[in-house]
Coordinates of C-alpha atoms in Angstrom, one line a residue:
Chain A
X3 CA 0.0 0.0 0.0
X4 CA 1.4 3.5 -1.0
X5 CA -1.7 5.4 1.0
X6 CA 0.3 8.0 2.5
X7 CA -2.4 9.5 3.8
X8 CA -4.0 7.2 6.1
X9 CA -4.3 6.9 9.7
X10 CA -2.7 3.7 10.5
X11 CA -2.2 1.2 13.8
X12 CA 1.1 0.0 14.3
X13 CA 1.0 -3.0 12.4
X14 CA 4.2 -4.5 13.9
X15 CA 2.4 -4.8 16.7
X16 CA -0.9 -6.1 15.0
X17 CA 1.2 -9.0 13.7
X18 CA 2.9 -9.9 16.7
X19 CA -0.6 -10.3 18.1
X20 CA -2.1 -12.5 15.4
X21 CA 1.1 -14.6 15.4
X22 CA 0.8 -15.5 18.9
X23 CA -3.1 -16.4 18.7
X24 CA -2.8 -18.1 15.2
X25 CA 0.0 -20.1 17.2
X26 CA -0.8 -20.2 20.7
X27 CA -4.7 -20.5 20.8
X28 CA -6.9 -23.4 21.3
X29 CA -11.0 -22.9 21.3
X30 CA -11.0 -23.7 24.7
X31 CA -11.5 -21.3 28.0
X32 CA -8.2 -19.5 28.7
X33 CA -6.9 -19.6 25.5
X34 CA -9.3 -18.9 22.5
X35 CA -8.4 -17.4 19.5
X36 CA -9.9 -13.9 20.3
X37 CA -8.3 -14.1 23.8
X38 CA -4.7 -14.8 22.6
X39 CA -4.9 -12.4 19.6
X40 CA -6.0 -9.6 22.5
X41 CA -3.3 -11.1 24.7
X42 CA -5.2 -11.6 27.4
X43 CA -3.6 -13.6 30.5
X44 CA -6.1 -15.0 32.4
X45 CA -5.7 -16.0 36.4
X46 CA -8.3 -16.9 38.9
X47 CA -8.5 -16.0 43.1
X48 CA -10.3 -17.4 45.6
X49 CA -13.4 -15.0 44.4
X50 CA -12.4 -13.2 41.1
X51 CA -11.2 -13.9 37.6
X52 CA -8.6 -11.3 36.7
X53 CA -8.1 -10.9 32.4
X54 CA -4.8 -8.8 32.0
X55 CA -4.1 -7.2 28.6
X56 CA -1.7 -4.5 27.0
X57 CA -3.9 -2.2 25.5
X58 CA -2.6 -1.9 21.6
X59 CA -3.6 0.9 18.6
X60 CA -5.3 -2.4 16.7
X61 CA -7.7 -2.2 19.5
X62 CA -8.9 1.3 19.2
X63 CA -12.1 3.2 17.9
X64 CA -11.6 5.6 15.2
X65 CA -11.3 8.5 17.8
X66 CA -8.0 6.8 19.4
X67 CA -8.7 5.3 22.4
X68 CA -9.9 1.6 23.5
X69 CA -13.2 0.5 21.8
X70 CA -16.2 -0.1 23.7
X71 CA -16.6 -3.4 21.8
X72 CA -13.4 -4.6 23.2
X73 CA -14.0 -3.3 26.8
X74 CA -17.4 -5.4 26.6
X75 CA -15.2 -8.5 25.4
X76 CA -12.5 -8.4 28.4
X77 CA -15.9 -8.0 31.0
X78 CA -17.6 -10.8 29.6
X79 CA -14.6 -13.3 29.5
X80 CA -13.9 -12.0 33.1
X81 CA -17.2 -13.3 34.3
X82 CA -17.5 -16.0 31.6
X83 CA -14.1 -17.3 33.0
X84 CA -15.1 -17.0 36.6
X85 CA -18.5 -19.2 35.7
X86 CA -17.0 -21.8 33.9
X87 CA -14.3 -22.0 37.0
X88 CA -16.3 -22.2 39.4
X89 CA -19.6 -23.4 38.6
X90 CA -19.0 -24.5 34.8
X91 CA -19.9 -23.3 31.7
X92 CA -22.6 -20.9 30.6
X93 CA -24.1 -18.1 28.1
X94 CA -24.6 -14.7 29.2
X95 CA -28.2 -13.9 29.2
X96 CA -27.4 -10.3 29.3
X97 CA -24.4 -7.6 29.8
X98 CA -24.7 -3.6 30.9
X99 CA -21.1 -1.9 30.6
X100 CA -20.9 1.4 32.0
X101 CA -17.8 3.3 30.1
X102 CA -17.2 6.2 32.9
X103 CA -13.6 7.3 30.9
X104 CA -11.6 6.4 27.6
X105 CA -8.7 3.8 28.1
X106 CA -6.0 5.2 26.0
X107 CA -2.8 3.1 26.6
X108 CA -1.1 0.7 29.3
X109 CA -1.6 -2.6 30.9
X110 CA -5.0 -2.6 32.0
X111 CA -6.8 -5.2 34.5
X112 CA -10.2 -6.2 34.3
X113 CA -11.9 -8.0 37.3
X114 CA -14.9 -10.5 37.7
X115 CA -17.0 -11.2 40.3
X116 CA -19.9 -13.4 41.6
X117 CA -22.8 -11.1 42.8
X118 CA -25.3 -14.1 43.6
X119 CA -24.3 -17.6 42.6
X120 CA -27.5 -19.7 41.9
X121 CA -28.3 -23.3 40.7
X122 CA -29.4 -22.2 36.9
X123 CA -28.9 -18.3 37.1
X124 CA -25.9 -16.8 38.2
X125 CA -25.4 -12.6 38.2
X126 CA -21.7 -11.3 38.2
X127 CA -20.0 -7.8 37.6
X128 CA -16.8 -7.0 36.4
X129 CA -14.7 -4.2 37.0
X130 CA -12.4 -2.4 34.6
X131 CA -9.0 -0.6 35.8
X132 CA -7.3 1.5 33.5
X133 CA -3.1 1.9 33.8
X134 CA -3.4 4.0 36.3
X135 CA -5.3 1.8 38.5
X136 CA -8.5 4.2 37.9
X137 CA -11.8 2.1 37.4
X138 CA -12.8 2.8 33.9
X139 CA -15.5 0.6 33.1
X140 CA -17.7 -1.5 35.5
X141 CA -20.5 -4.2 34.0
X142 CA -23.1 -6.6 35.2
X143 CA -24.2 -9.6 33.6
X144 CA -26.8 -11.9 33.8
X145 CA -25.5 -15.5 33.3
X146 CA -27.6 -19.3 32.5
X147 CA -25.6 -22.2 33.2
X148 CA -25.3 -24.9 30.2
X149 CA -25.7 -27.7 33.2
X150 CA -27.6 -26.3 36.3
X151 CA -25.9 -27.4 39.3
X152 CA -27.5 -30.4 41.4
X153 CA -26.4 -29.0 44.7
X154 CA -27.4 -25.6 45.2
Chain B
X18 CA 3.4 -26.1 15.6
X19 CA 2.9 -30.0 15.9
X20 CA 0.2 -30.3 19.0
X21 CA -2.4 -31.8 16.9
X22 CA -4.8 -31.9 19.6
X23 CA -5.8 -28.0 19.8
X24 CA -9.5 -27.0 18.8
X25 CA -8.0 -24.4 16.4
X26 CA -9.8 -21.7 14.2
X27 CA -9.8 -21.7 10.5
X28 CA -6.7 -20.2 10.1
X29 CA -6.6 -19.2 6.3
X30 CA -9.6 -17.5 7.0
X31 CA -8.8 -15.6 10.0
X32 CA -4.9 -14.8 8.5
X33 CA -7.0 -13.5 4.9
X34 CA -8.6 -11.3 7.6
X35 CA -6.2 -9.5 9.4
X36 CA -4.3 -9.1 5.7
X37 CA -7.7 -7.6 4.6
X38 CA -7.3 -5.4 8.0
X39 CA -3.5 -4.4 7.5
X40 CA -4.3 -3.3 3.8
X41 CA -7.0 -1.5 3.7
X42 CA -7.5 0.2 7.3
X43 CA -7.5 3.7 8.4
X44 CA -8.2 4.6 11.8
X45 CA -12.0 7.0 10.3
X46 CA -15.3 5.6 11.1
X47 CA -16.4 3.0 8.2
X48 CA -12.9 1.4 8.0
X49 CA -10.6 1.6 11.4
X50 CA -9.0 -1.6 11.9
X51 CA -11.7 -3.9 14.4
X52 CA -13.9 -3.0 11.2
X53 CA -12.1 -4.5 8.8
X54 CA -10.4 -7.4 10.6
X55 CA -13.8 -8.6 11.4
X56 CA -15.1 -7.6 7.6
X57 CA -18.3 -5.0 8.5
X58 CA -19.8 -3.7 5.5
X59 CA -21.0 -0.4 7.0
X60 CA -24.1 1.3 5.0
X61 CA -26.7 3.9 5.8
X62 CA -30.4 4.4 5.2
X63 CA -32.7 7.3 6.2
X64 CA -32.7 6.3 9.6
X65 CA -30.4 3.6 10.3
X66 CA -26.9 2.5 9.9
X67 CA -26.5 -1.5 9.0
X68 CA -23.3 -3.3 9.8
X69 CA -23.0 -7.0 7.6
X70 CA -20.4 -9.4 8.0
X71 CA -19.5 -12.9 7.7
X72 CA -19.1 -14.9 10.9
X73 CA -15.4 -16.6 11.3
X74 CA -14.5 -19.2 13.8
X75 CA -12.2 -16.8 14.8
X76 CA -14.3 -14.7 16.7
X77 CA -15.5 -17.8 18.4
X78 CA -16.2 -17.6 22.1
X79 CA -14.3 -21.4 23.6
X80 CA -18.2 -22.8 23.6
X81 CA -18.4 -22.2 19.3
X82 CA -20.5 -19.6 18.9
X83 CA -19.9 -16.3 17.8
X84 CA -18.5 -14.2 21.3
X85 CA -20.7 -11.8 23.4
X86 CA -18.1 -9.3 22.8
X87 CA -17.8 -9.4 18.8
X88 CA -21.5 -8.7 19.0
X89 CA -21.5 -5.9 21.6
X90 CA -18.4 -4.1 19.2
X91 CA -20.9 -5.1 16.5
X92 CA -23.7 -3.0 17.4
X93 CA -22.1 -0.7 19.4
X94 CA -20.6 0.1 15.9
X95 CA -24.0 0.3 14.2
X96 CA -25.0 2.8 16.7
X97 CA -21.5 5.0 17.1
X98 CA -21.4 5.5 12.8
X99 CA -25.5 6.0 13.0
X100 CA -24.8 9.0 15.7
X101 CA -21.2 10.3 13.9
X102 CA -23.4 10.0 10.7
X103 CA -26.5 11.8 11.9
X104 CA -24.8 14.6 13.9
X105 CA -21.3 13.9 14.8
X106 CA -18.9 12.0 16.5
X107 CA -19.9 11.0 20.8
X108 CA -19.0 8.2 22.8
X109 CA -20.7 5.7 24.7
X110 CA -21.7 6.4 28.0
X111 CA -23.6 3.1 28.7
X112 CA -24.4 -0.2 26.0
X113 CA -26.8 -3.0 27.2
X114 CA -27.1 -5.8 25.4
X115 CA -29.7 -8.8 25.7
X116 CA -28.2 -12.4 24.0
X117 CA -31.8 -13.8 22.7
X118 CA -29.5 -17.2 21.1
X119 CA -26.1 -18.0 20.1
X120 CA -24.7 -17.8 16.4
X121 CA -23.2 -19.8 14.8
X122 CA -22.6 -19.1 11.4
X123 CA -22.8 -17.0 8.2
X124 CA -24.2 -13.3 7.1
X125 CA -25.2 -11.7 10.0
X126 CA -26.9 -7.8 9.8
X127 CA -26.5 -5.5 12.7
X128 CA -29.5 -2.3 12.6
X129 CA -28.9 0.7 14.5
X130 CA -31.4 3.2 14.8
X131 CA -32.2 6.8 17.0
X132 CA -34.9 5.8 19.9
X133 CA -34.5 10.0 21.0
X134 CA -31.9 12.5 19.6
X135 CA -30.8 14.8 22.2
X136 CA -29.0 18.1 22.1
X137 CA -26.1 16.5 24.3
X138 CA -27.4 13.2 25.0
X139 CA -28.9 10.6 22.3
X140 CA -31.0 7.1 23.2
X141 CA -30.3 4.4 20.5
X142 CA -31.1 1.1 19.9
X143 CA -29.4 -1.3 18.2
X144 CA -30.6 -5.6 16.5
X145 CA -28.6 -8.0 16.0
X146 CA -29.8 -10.5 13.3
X147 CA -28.9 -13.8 12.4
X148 CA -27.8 -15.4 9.0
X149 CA -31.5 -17.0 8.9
X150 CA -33.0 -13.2 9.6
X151 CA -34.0 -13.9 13.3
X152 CA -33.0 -11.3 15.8
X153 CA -30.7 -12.4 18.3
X154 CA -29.1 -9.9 20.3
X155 CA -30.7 -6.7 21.1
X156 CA -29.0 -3.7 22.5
X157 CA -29.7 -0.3 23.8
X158 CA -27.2 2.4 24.4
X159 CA -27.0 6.0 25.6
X160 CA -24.3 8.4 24.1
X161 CA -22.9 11.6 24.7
X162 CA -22.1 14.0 21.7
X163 CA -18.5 15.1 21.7
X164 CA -19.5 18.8 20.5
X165 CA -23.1 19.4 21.9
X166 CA -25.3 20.6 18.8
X167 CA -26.6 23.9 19.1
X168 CA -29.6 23.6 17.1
X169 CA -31.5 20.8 18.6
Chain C
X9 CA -51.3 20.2 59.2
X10 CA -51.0 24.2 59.0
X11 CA -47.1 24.1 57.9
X12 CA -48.6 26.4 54.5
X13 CA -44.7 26.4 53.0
X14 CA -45.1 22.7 52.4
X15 CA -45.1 22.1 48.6
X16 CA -48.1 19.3 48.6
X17 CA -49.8 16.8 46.0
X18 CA -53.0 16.9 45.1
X19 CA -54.1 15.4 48.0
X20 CA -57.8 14.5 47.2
X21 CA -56.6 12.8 43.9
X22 CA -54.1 11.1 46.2
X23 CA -56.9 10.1 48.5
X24 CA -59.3 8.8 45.7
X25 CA -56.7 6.6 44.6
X26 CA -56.3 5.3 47.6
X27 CA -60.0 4.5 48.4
X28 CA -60.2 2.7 44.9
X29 CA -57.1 0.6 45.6
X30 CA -58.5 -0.4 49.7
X31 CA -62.1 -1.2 48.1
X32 CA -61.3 -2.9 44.6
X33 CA -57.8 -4.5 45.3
X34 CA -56.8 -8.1 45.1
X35 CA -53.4 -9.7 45.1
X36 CA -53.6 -11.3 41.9
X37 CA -52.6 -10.4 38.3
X38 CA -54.7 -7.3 36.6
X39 CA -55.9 -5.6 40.2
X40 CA -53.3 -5.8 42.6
X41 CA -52.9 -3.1 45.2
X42 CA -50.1 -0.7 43.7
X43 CA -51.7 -1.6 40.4
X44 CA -55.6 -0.2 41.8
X45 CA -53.4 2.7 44.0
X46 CA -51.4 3.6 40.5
X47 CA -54.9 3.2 38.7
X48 CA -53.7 0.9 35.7
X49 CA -55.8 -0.7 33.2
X50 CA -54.7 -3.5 32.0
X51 CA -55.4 -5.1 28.9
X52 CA -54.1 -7.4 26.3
X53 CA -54.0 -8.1 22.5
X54 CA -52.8 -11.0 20.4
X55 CA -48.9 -9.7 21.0
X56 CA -48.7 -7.1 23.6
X57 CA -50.2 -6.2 27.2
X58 CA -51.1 -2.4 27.7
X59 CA -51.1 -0.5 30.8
X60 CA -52.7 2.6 30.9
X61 CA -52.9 5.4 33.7
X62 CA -53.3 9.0 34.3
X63 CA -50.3 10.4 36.1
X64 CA -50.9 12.4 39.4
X65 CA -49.0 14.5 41.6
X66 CA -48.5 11.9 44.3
X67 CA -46.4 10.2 41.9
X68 CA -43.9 12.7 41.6
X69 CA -40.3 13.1 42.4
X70 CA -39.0 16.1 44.3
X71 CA -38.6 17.7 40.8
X72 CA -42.4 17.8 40.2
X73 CA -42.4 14.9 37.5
X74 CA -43.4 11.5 37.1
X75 CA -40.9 9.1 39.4
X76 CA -38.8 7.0 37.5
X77 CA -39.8 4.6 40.0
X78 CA -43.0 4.3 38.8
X79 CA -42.1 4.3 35.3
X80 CA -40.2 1.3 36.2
X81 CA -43.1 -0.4 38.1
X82 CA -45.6 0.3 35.1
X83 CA -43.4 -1.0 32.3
X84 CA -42.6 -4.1 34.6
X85 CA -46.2 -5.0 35.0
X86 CA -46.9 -4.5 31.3
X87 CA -44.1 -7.4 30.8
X88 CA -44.9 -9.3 33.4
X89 CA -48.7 -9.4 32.8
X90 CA -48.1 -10.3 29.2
X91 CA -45.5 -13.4 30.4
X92 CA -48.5 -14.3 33.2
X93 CA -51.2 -13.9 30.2
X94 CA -49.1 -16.0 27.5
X95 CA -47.0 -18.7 29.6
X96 CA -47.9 -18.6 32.8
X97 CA -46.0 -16.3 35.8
X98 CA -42.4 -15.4 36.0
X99 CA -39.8 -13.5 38.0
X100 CA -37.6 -10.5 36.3
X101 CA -34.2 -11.3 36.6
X102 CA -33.0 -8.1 35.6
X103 CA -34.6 -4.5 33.8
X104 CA -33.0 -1.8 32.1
X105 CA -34.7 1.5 31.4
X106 CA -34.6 4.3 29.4
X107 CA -35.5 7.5 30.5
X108 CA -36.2 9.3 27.2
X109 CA -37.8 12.4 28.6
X110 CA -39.4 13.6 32.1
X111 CA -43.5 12.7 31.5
X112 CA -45.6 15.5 34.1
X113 CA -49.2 15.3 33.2
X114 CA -52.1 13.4 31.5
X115 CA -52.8 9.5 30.8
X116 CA -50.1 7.4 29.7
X117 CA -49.9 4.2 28.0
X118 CA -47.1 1.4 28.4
X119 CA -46.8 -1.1 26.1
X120 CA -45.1 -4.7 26.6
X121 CA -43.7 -7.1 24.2
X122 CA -41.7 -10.6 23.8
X123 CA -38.5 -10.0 22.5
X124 CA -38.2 -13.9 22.6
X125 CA -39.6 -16.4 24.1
X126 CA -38.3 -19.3 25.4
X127 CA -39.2 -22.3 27.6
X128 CA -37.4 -21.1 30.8
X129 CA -36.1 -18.2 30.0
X130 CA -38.4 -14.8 27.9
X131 CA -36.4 -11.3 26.9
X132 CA -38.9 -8.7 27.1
X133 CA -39.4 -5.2 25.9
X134 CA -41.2 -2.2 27.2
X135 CA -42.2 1.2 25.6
X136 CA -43.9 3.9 27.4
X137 CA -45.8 6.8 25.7
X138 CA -46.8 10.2 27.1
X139 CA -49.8 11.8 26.8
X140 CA -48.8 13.7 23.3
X141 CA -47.6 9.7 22.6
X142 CA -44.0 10.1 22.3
X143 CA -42.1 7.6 23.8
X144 CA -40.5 8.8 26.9
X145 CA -39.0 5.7 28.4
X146 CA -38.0 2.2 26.9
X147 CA -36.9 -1.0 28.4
X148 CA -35.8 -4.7 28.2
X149 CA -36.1 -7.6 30.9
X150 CA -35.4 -11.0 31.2
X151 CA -37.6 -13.1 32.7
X152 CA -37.3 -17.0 34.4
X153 CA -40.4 -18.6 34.2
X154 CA -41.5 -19.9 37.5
X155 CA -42.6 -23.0 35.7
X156 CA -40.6 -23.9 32.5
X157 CA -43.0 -24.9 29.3
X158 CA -42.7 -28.4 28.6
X159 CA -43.3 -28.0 24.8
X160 CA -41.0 -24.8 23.8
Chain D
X5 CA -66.8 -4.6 50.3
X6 CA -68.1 -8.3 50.9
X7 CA -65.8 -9.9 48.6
X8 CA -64.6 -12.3 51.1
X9 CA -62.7 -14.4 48.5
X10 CA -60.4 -11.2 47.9
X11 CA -56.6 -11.5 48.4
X12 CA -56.3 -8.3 50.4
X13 CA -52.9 -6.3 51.4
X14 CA -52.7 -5.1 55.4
X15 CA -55.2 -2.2 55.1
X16 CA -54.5 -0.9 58.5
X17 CA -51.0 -1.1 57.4
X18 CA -51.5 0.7 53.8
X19 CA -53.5 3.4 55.8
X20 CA -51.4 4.2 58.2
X21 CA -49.1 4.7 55.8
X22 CA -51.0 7.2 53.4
X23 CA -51.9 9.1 56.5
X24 CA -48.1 9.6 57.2
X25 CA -47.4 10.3 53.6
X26 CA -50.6 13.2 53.8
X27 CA -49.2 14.6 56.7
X28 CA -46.1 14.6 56.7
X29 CA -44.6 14.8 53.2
X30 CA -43.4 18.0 51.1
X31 CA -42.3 17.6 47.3
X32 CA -38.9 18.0 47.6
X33 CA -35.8 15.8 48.6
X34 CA -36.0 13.5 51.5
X35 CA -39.7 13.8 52.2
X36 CA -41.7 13.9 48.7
X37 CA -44.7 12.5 49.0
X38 CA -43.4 7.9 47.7
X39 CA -41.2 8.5 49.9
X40 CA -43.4 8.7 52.9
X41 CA -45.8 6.6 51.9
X42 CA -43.1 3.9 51.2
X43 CA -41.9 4.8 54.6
X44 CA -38.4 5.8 53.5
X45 CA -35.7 7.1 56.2
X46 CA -33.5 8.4 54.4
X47 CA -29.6 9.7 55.3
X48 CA -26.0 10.2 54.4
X49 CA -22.7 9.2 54.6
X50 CA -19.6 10.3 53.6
X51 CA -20.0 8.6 50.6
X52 CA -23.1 7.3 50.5
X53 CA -27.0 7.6 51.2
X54 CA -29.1 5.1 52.3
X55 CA -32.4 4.3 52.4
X56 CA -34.7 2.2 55.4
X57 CA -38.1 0.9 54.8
X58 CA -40.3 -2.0 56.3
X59 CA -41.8 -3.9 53.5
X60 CA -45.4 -4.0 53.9
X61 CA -47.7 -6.2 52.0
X62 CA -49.4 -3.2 49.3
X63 CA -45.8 -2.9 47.9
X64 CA -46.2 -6.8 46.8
X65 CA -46.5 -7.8 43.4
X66 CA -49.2 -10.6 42.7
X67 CA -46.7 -13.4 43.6
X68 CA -47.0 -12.1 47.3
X69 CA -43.5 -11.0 47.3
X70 CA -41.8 -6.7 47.1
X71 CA -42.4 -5.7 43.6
X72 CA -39.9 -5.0 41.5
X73 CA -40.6 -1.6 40.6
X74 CA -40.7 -0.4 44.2
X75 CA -37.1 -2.0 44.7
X76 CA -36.4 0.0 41.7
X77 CA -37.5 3.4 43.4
X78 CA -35.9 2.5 46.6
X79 CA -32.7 2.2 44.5
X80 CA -33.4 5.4 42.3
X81 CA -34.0 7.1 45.4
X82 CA -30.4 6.2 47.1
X83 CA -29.0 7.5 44.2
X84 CA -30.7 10.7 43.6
X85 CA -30.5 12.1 46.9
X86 CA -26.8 10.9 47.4
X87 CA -26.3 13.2 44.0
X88 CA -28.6 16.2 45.1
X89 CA -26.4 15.9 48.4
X90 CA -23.4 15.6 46.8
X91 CA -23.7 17.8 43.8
X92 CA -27.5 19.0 42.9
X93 CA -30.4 17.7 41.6
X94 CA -30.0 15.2 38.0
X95 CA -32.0 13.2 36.1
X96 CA -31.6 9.6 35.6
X97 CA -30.9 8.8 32.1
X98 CA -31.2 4.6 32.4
X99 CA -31.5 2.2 35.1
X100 CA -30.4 -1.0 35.1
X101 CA -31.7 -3.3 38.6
X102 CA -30.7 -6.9 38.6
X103 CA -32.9 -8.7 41.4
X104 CA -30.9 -11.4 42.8
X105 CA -33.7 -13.5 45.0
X106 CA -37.4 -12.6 46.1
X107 CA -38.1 -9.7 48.9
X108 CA -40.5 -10.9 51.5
X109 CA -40.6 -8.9 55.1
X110 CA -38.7 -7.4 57.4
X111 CA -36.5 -3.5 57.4
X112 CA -34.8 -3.6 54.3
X113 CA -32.1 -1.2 53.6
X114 CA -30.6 0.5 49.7
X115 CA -27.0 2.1 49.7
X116 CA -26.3 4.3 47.0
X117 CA -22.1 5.4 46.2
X118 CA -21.1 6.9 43.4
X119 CA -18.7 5.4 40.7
X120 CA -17.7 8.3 38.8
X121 CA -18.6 11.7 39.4
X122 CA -18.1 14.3 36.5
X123 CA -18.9 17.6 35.5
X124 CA -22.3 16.8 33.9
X125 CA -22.6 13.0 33.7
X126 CA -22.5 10.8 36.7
X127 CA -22.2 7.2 37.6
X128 CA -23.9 5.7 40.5
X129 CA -24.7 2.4 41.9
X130 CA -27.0 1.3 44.2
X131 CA -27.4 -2.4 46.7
X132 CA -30.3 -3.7 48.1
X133 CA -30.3 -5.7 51.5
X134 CA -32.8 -7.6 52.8
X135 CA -33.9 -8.0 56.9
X136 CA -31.0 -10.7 57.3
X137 CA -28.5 -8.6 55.4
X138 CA -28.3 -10.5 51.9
X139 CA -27.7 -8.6 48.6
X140 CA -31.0 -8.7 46.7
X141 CA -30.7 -6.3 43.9
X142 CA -28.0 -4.9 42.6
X143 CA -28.1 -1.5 40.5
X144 CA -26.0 0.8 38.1
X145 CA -27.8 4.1 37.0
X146 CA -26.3 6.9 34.1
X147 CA -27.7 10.6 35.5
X148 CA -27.3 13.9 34.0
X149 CA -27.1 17.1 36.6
X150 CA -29.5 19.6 35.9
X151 CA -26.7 22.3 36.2
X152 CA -23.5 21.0 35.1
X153 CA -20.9 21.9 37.6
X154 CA -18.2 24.4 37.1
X155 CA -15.5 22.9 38.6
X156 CA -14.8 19.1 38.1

């Protein structure tokens, strides 16, 4: 391409991150395709599911900083994660994502948590830090297990 | 890589992807780089702004279905180039998003459309439908306008 | 009372309402207490349940409109009368709202719809229309069935 | 009435209730007329406001348990006062409540914080407790300020 003129990501960076998915990832939790190509690394508490990520230019909305979309995708596998660890598998019924201030670079952190842990429903929240350490988005989700639990 | 046993993408289609995305991006609305790595075909009627693209296992969640995320940046797109379209650029302050079914494959067609066009603050709403034409996500959002109008 | 700086409702429309609720009310679907207090009508066609009221000073907040609260409460019990009237009785997991513009006088009208509906689980839609029949507030809920259908 | 097959709510309880709200109430913050009747003490932290009630059986939905759209109010209510404390009177531009099990009896008790406090748009959320302590909703609201604030 000899277009000059347009606004471009860093593409060395672009490629390092498809590279690693296309030869890291397997469709499984903790390292999917979408999670590796993001770079997300994934580690669990005793209560939370913590998703860790550089943020990258590839990632960004045309205005420069982090894309909603992408925000929403790091809360969900936050709580998805979480479910699946604890509980097992399921599909999110529903997601709200409060964006209270654009991400624009850094190592951000992105936190899930159970808010009520049921047999068949389960309802979580995420919250996400920015670089600084500064919550930056925070989301609730509505969660349906794939098997409802037996015991609870 | 020799470990036979991962669940792995479609590889070809997802590399043709990101070469699509490396070529032809620029970081405008209609072709910044999520846009075109994921292939939307961004378009505009009176009142709406439509977002079509072709599901890839890449954007898989690890269950095999397309993720939560693509289809929150999917609409939230829709809704973002309906606003910067209608009356300039603004940025989400909140996106909601209801899952109605997974999906799983082929020609999907995001709507997003004005439920109330503020001065400073705008309501829109946002349908996700399936390659067989049967809505299966449904989102609302509110957005802020980065330059408050002056007419409205 | 003789505090004459107090900023008070219409206290003989407040009282009305409350007569008709003491003397017509029943804790079941269509005349329940807040329902005969907020003085809903309730009715149904093939597709949606419709809740209709005129709004009174007592249901005002502090800034001398109608209370979000009870914007909430009507466009619940539009959704969950029309899951009660279709499937049978459910619980709301979760509702998000809308608040498009403040509503202050006149008889409004709520209208509830399925998003989709499924055997345990039904996504839900609510629009509520002023007097002048603008929409002023719009929401979505998911809903458990209390019982799940055996044939969906 | 002689309708002896009626479901019927506490009347004495409902009365009592309306005469507090007639006598007591004024239209403006902490003592608007829901409030009273609702039975709402309402007061302040440093960083939050909370809000007491006893549940009584004419805020009951059909299913004989707190309705919905009165825990919505509670929760609206925590959050607009702890706003009009902290910063003056806003609107609520959406609401999202997730209700994590049913309400029965007892002195239940909504604690609205703030997540992000800005210059015109502010993000609050709000918890629900029920008489033994237990989170039963959970809710995240987007407000506008009435007068956007000169400083922040």
């Amino acid at each position: 391409m000899t277009d000059d003129t347009r606004k471009q990501v860093d593409l060395a960076a672009a490629r390092a991150a498809f590279e690693r998915a296309a030869s890291t990832h397997s469709q499984e939790f903790g390292r999917f395709f979408l999670a590796q190509l993001l770079g997300f690394e994934i580690g669990y508490s005793a209560d939370a599911c913590t998703v860790e990520f550089d943020v990258e230019q590839f990632m960004f909305n045309p205005q420069g900083t982090l894309h909603g979309g992408i925000i929403c995708l790091a809360m969900d596998v936050s709580m998805g994660h979480l479910l699946a660890h604890l509980q097992g598998p399921g599909s999110t019924l529903e997601l709200k994502t409060q964006f209270l201030g654009p991400v624009a670079a850094g190592r951000v952190k992105v936190v899930g948590r159970m808010l009520r842990q049921g047999r068949s429903i389960c309802f979580l929240e995420s919250r996400f830090f920015d670089a600084q350490g500064q919550l930056a988005a925070f989301a609730t989700a509505t969660w349906k297990l794939i098997k409802p639990s037996a015991d609870r």
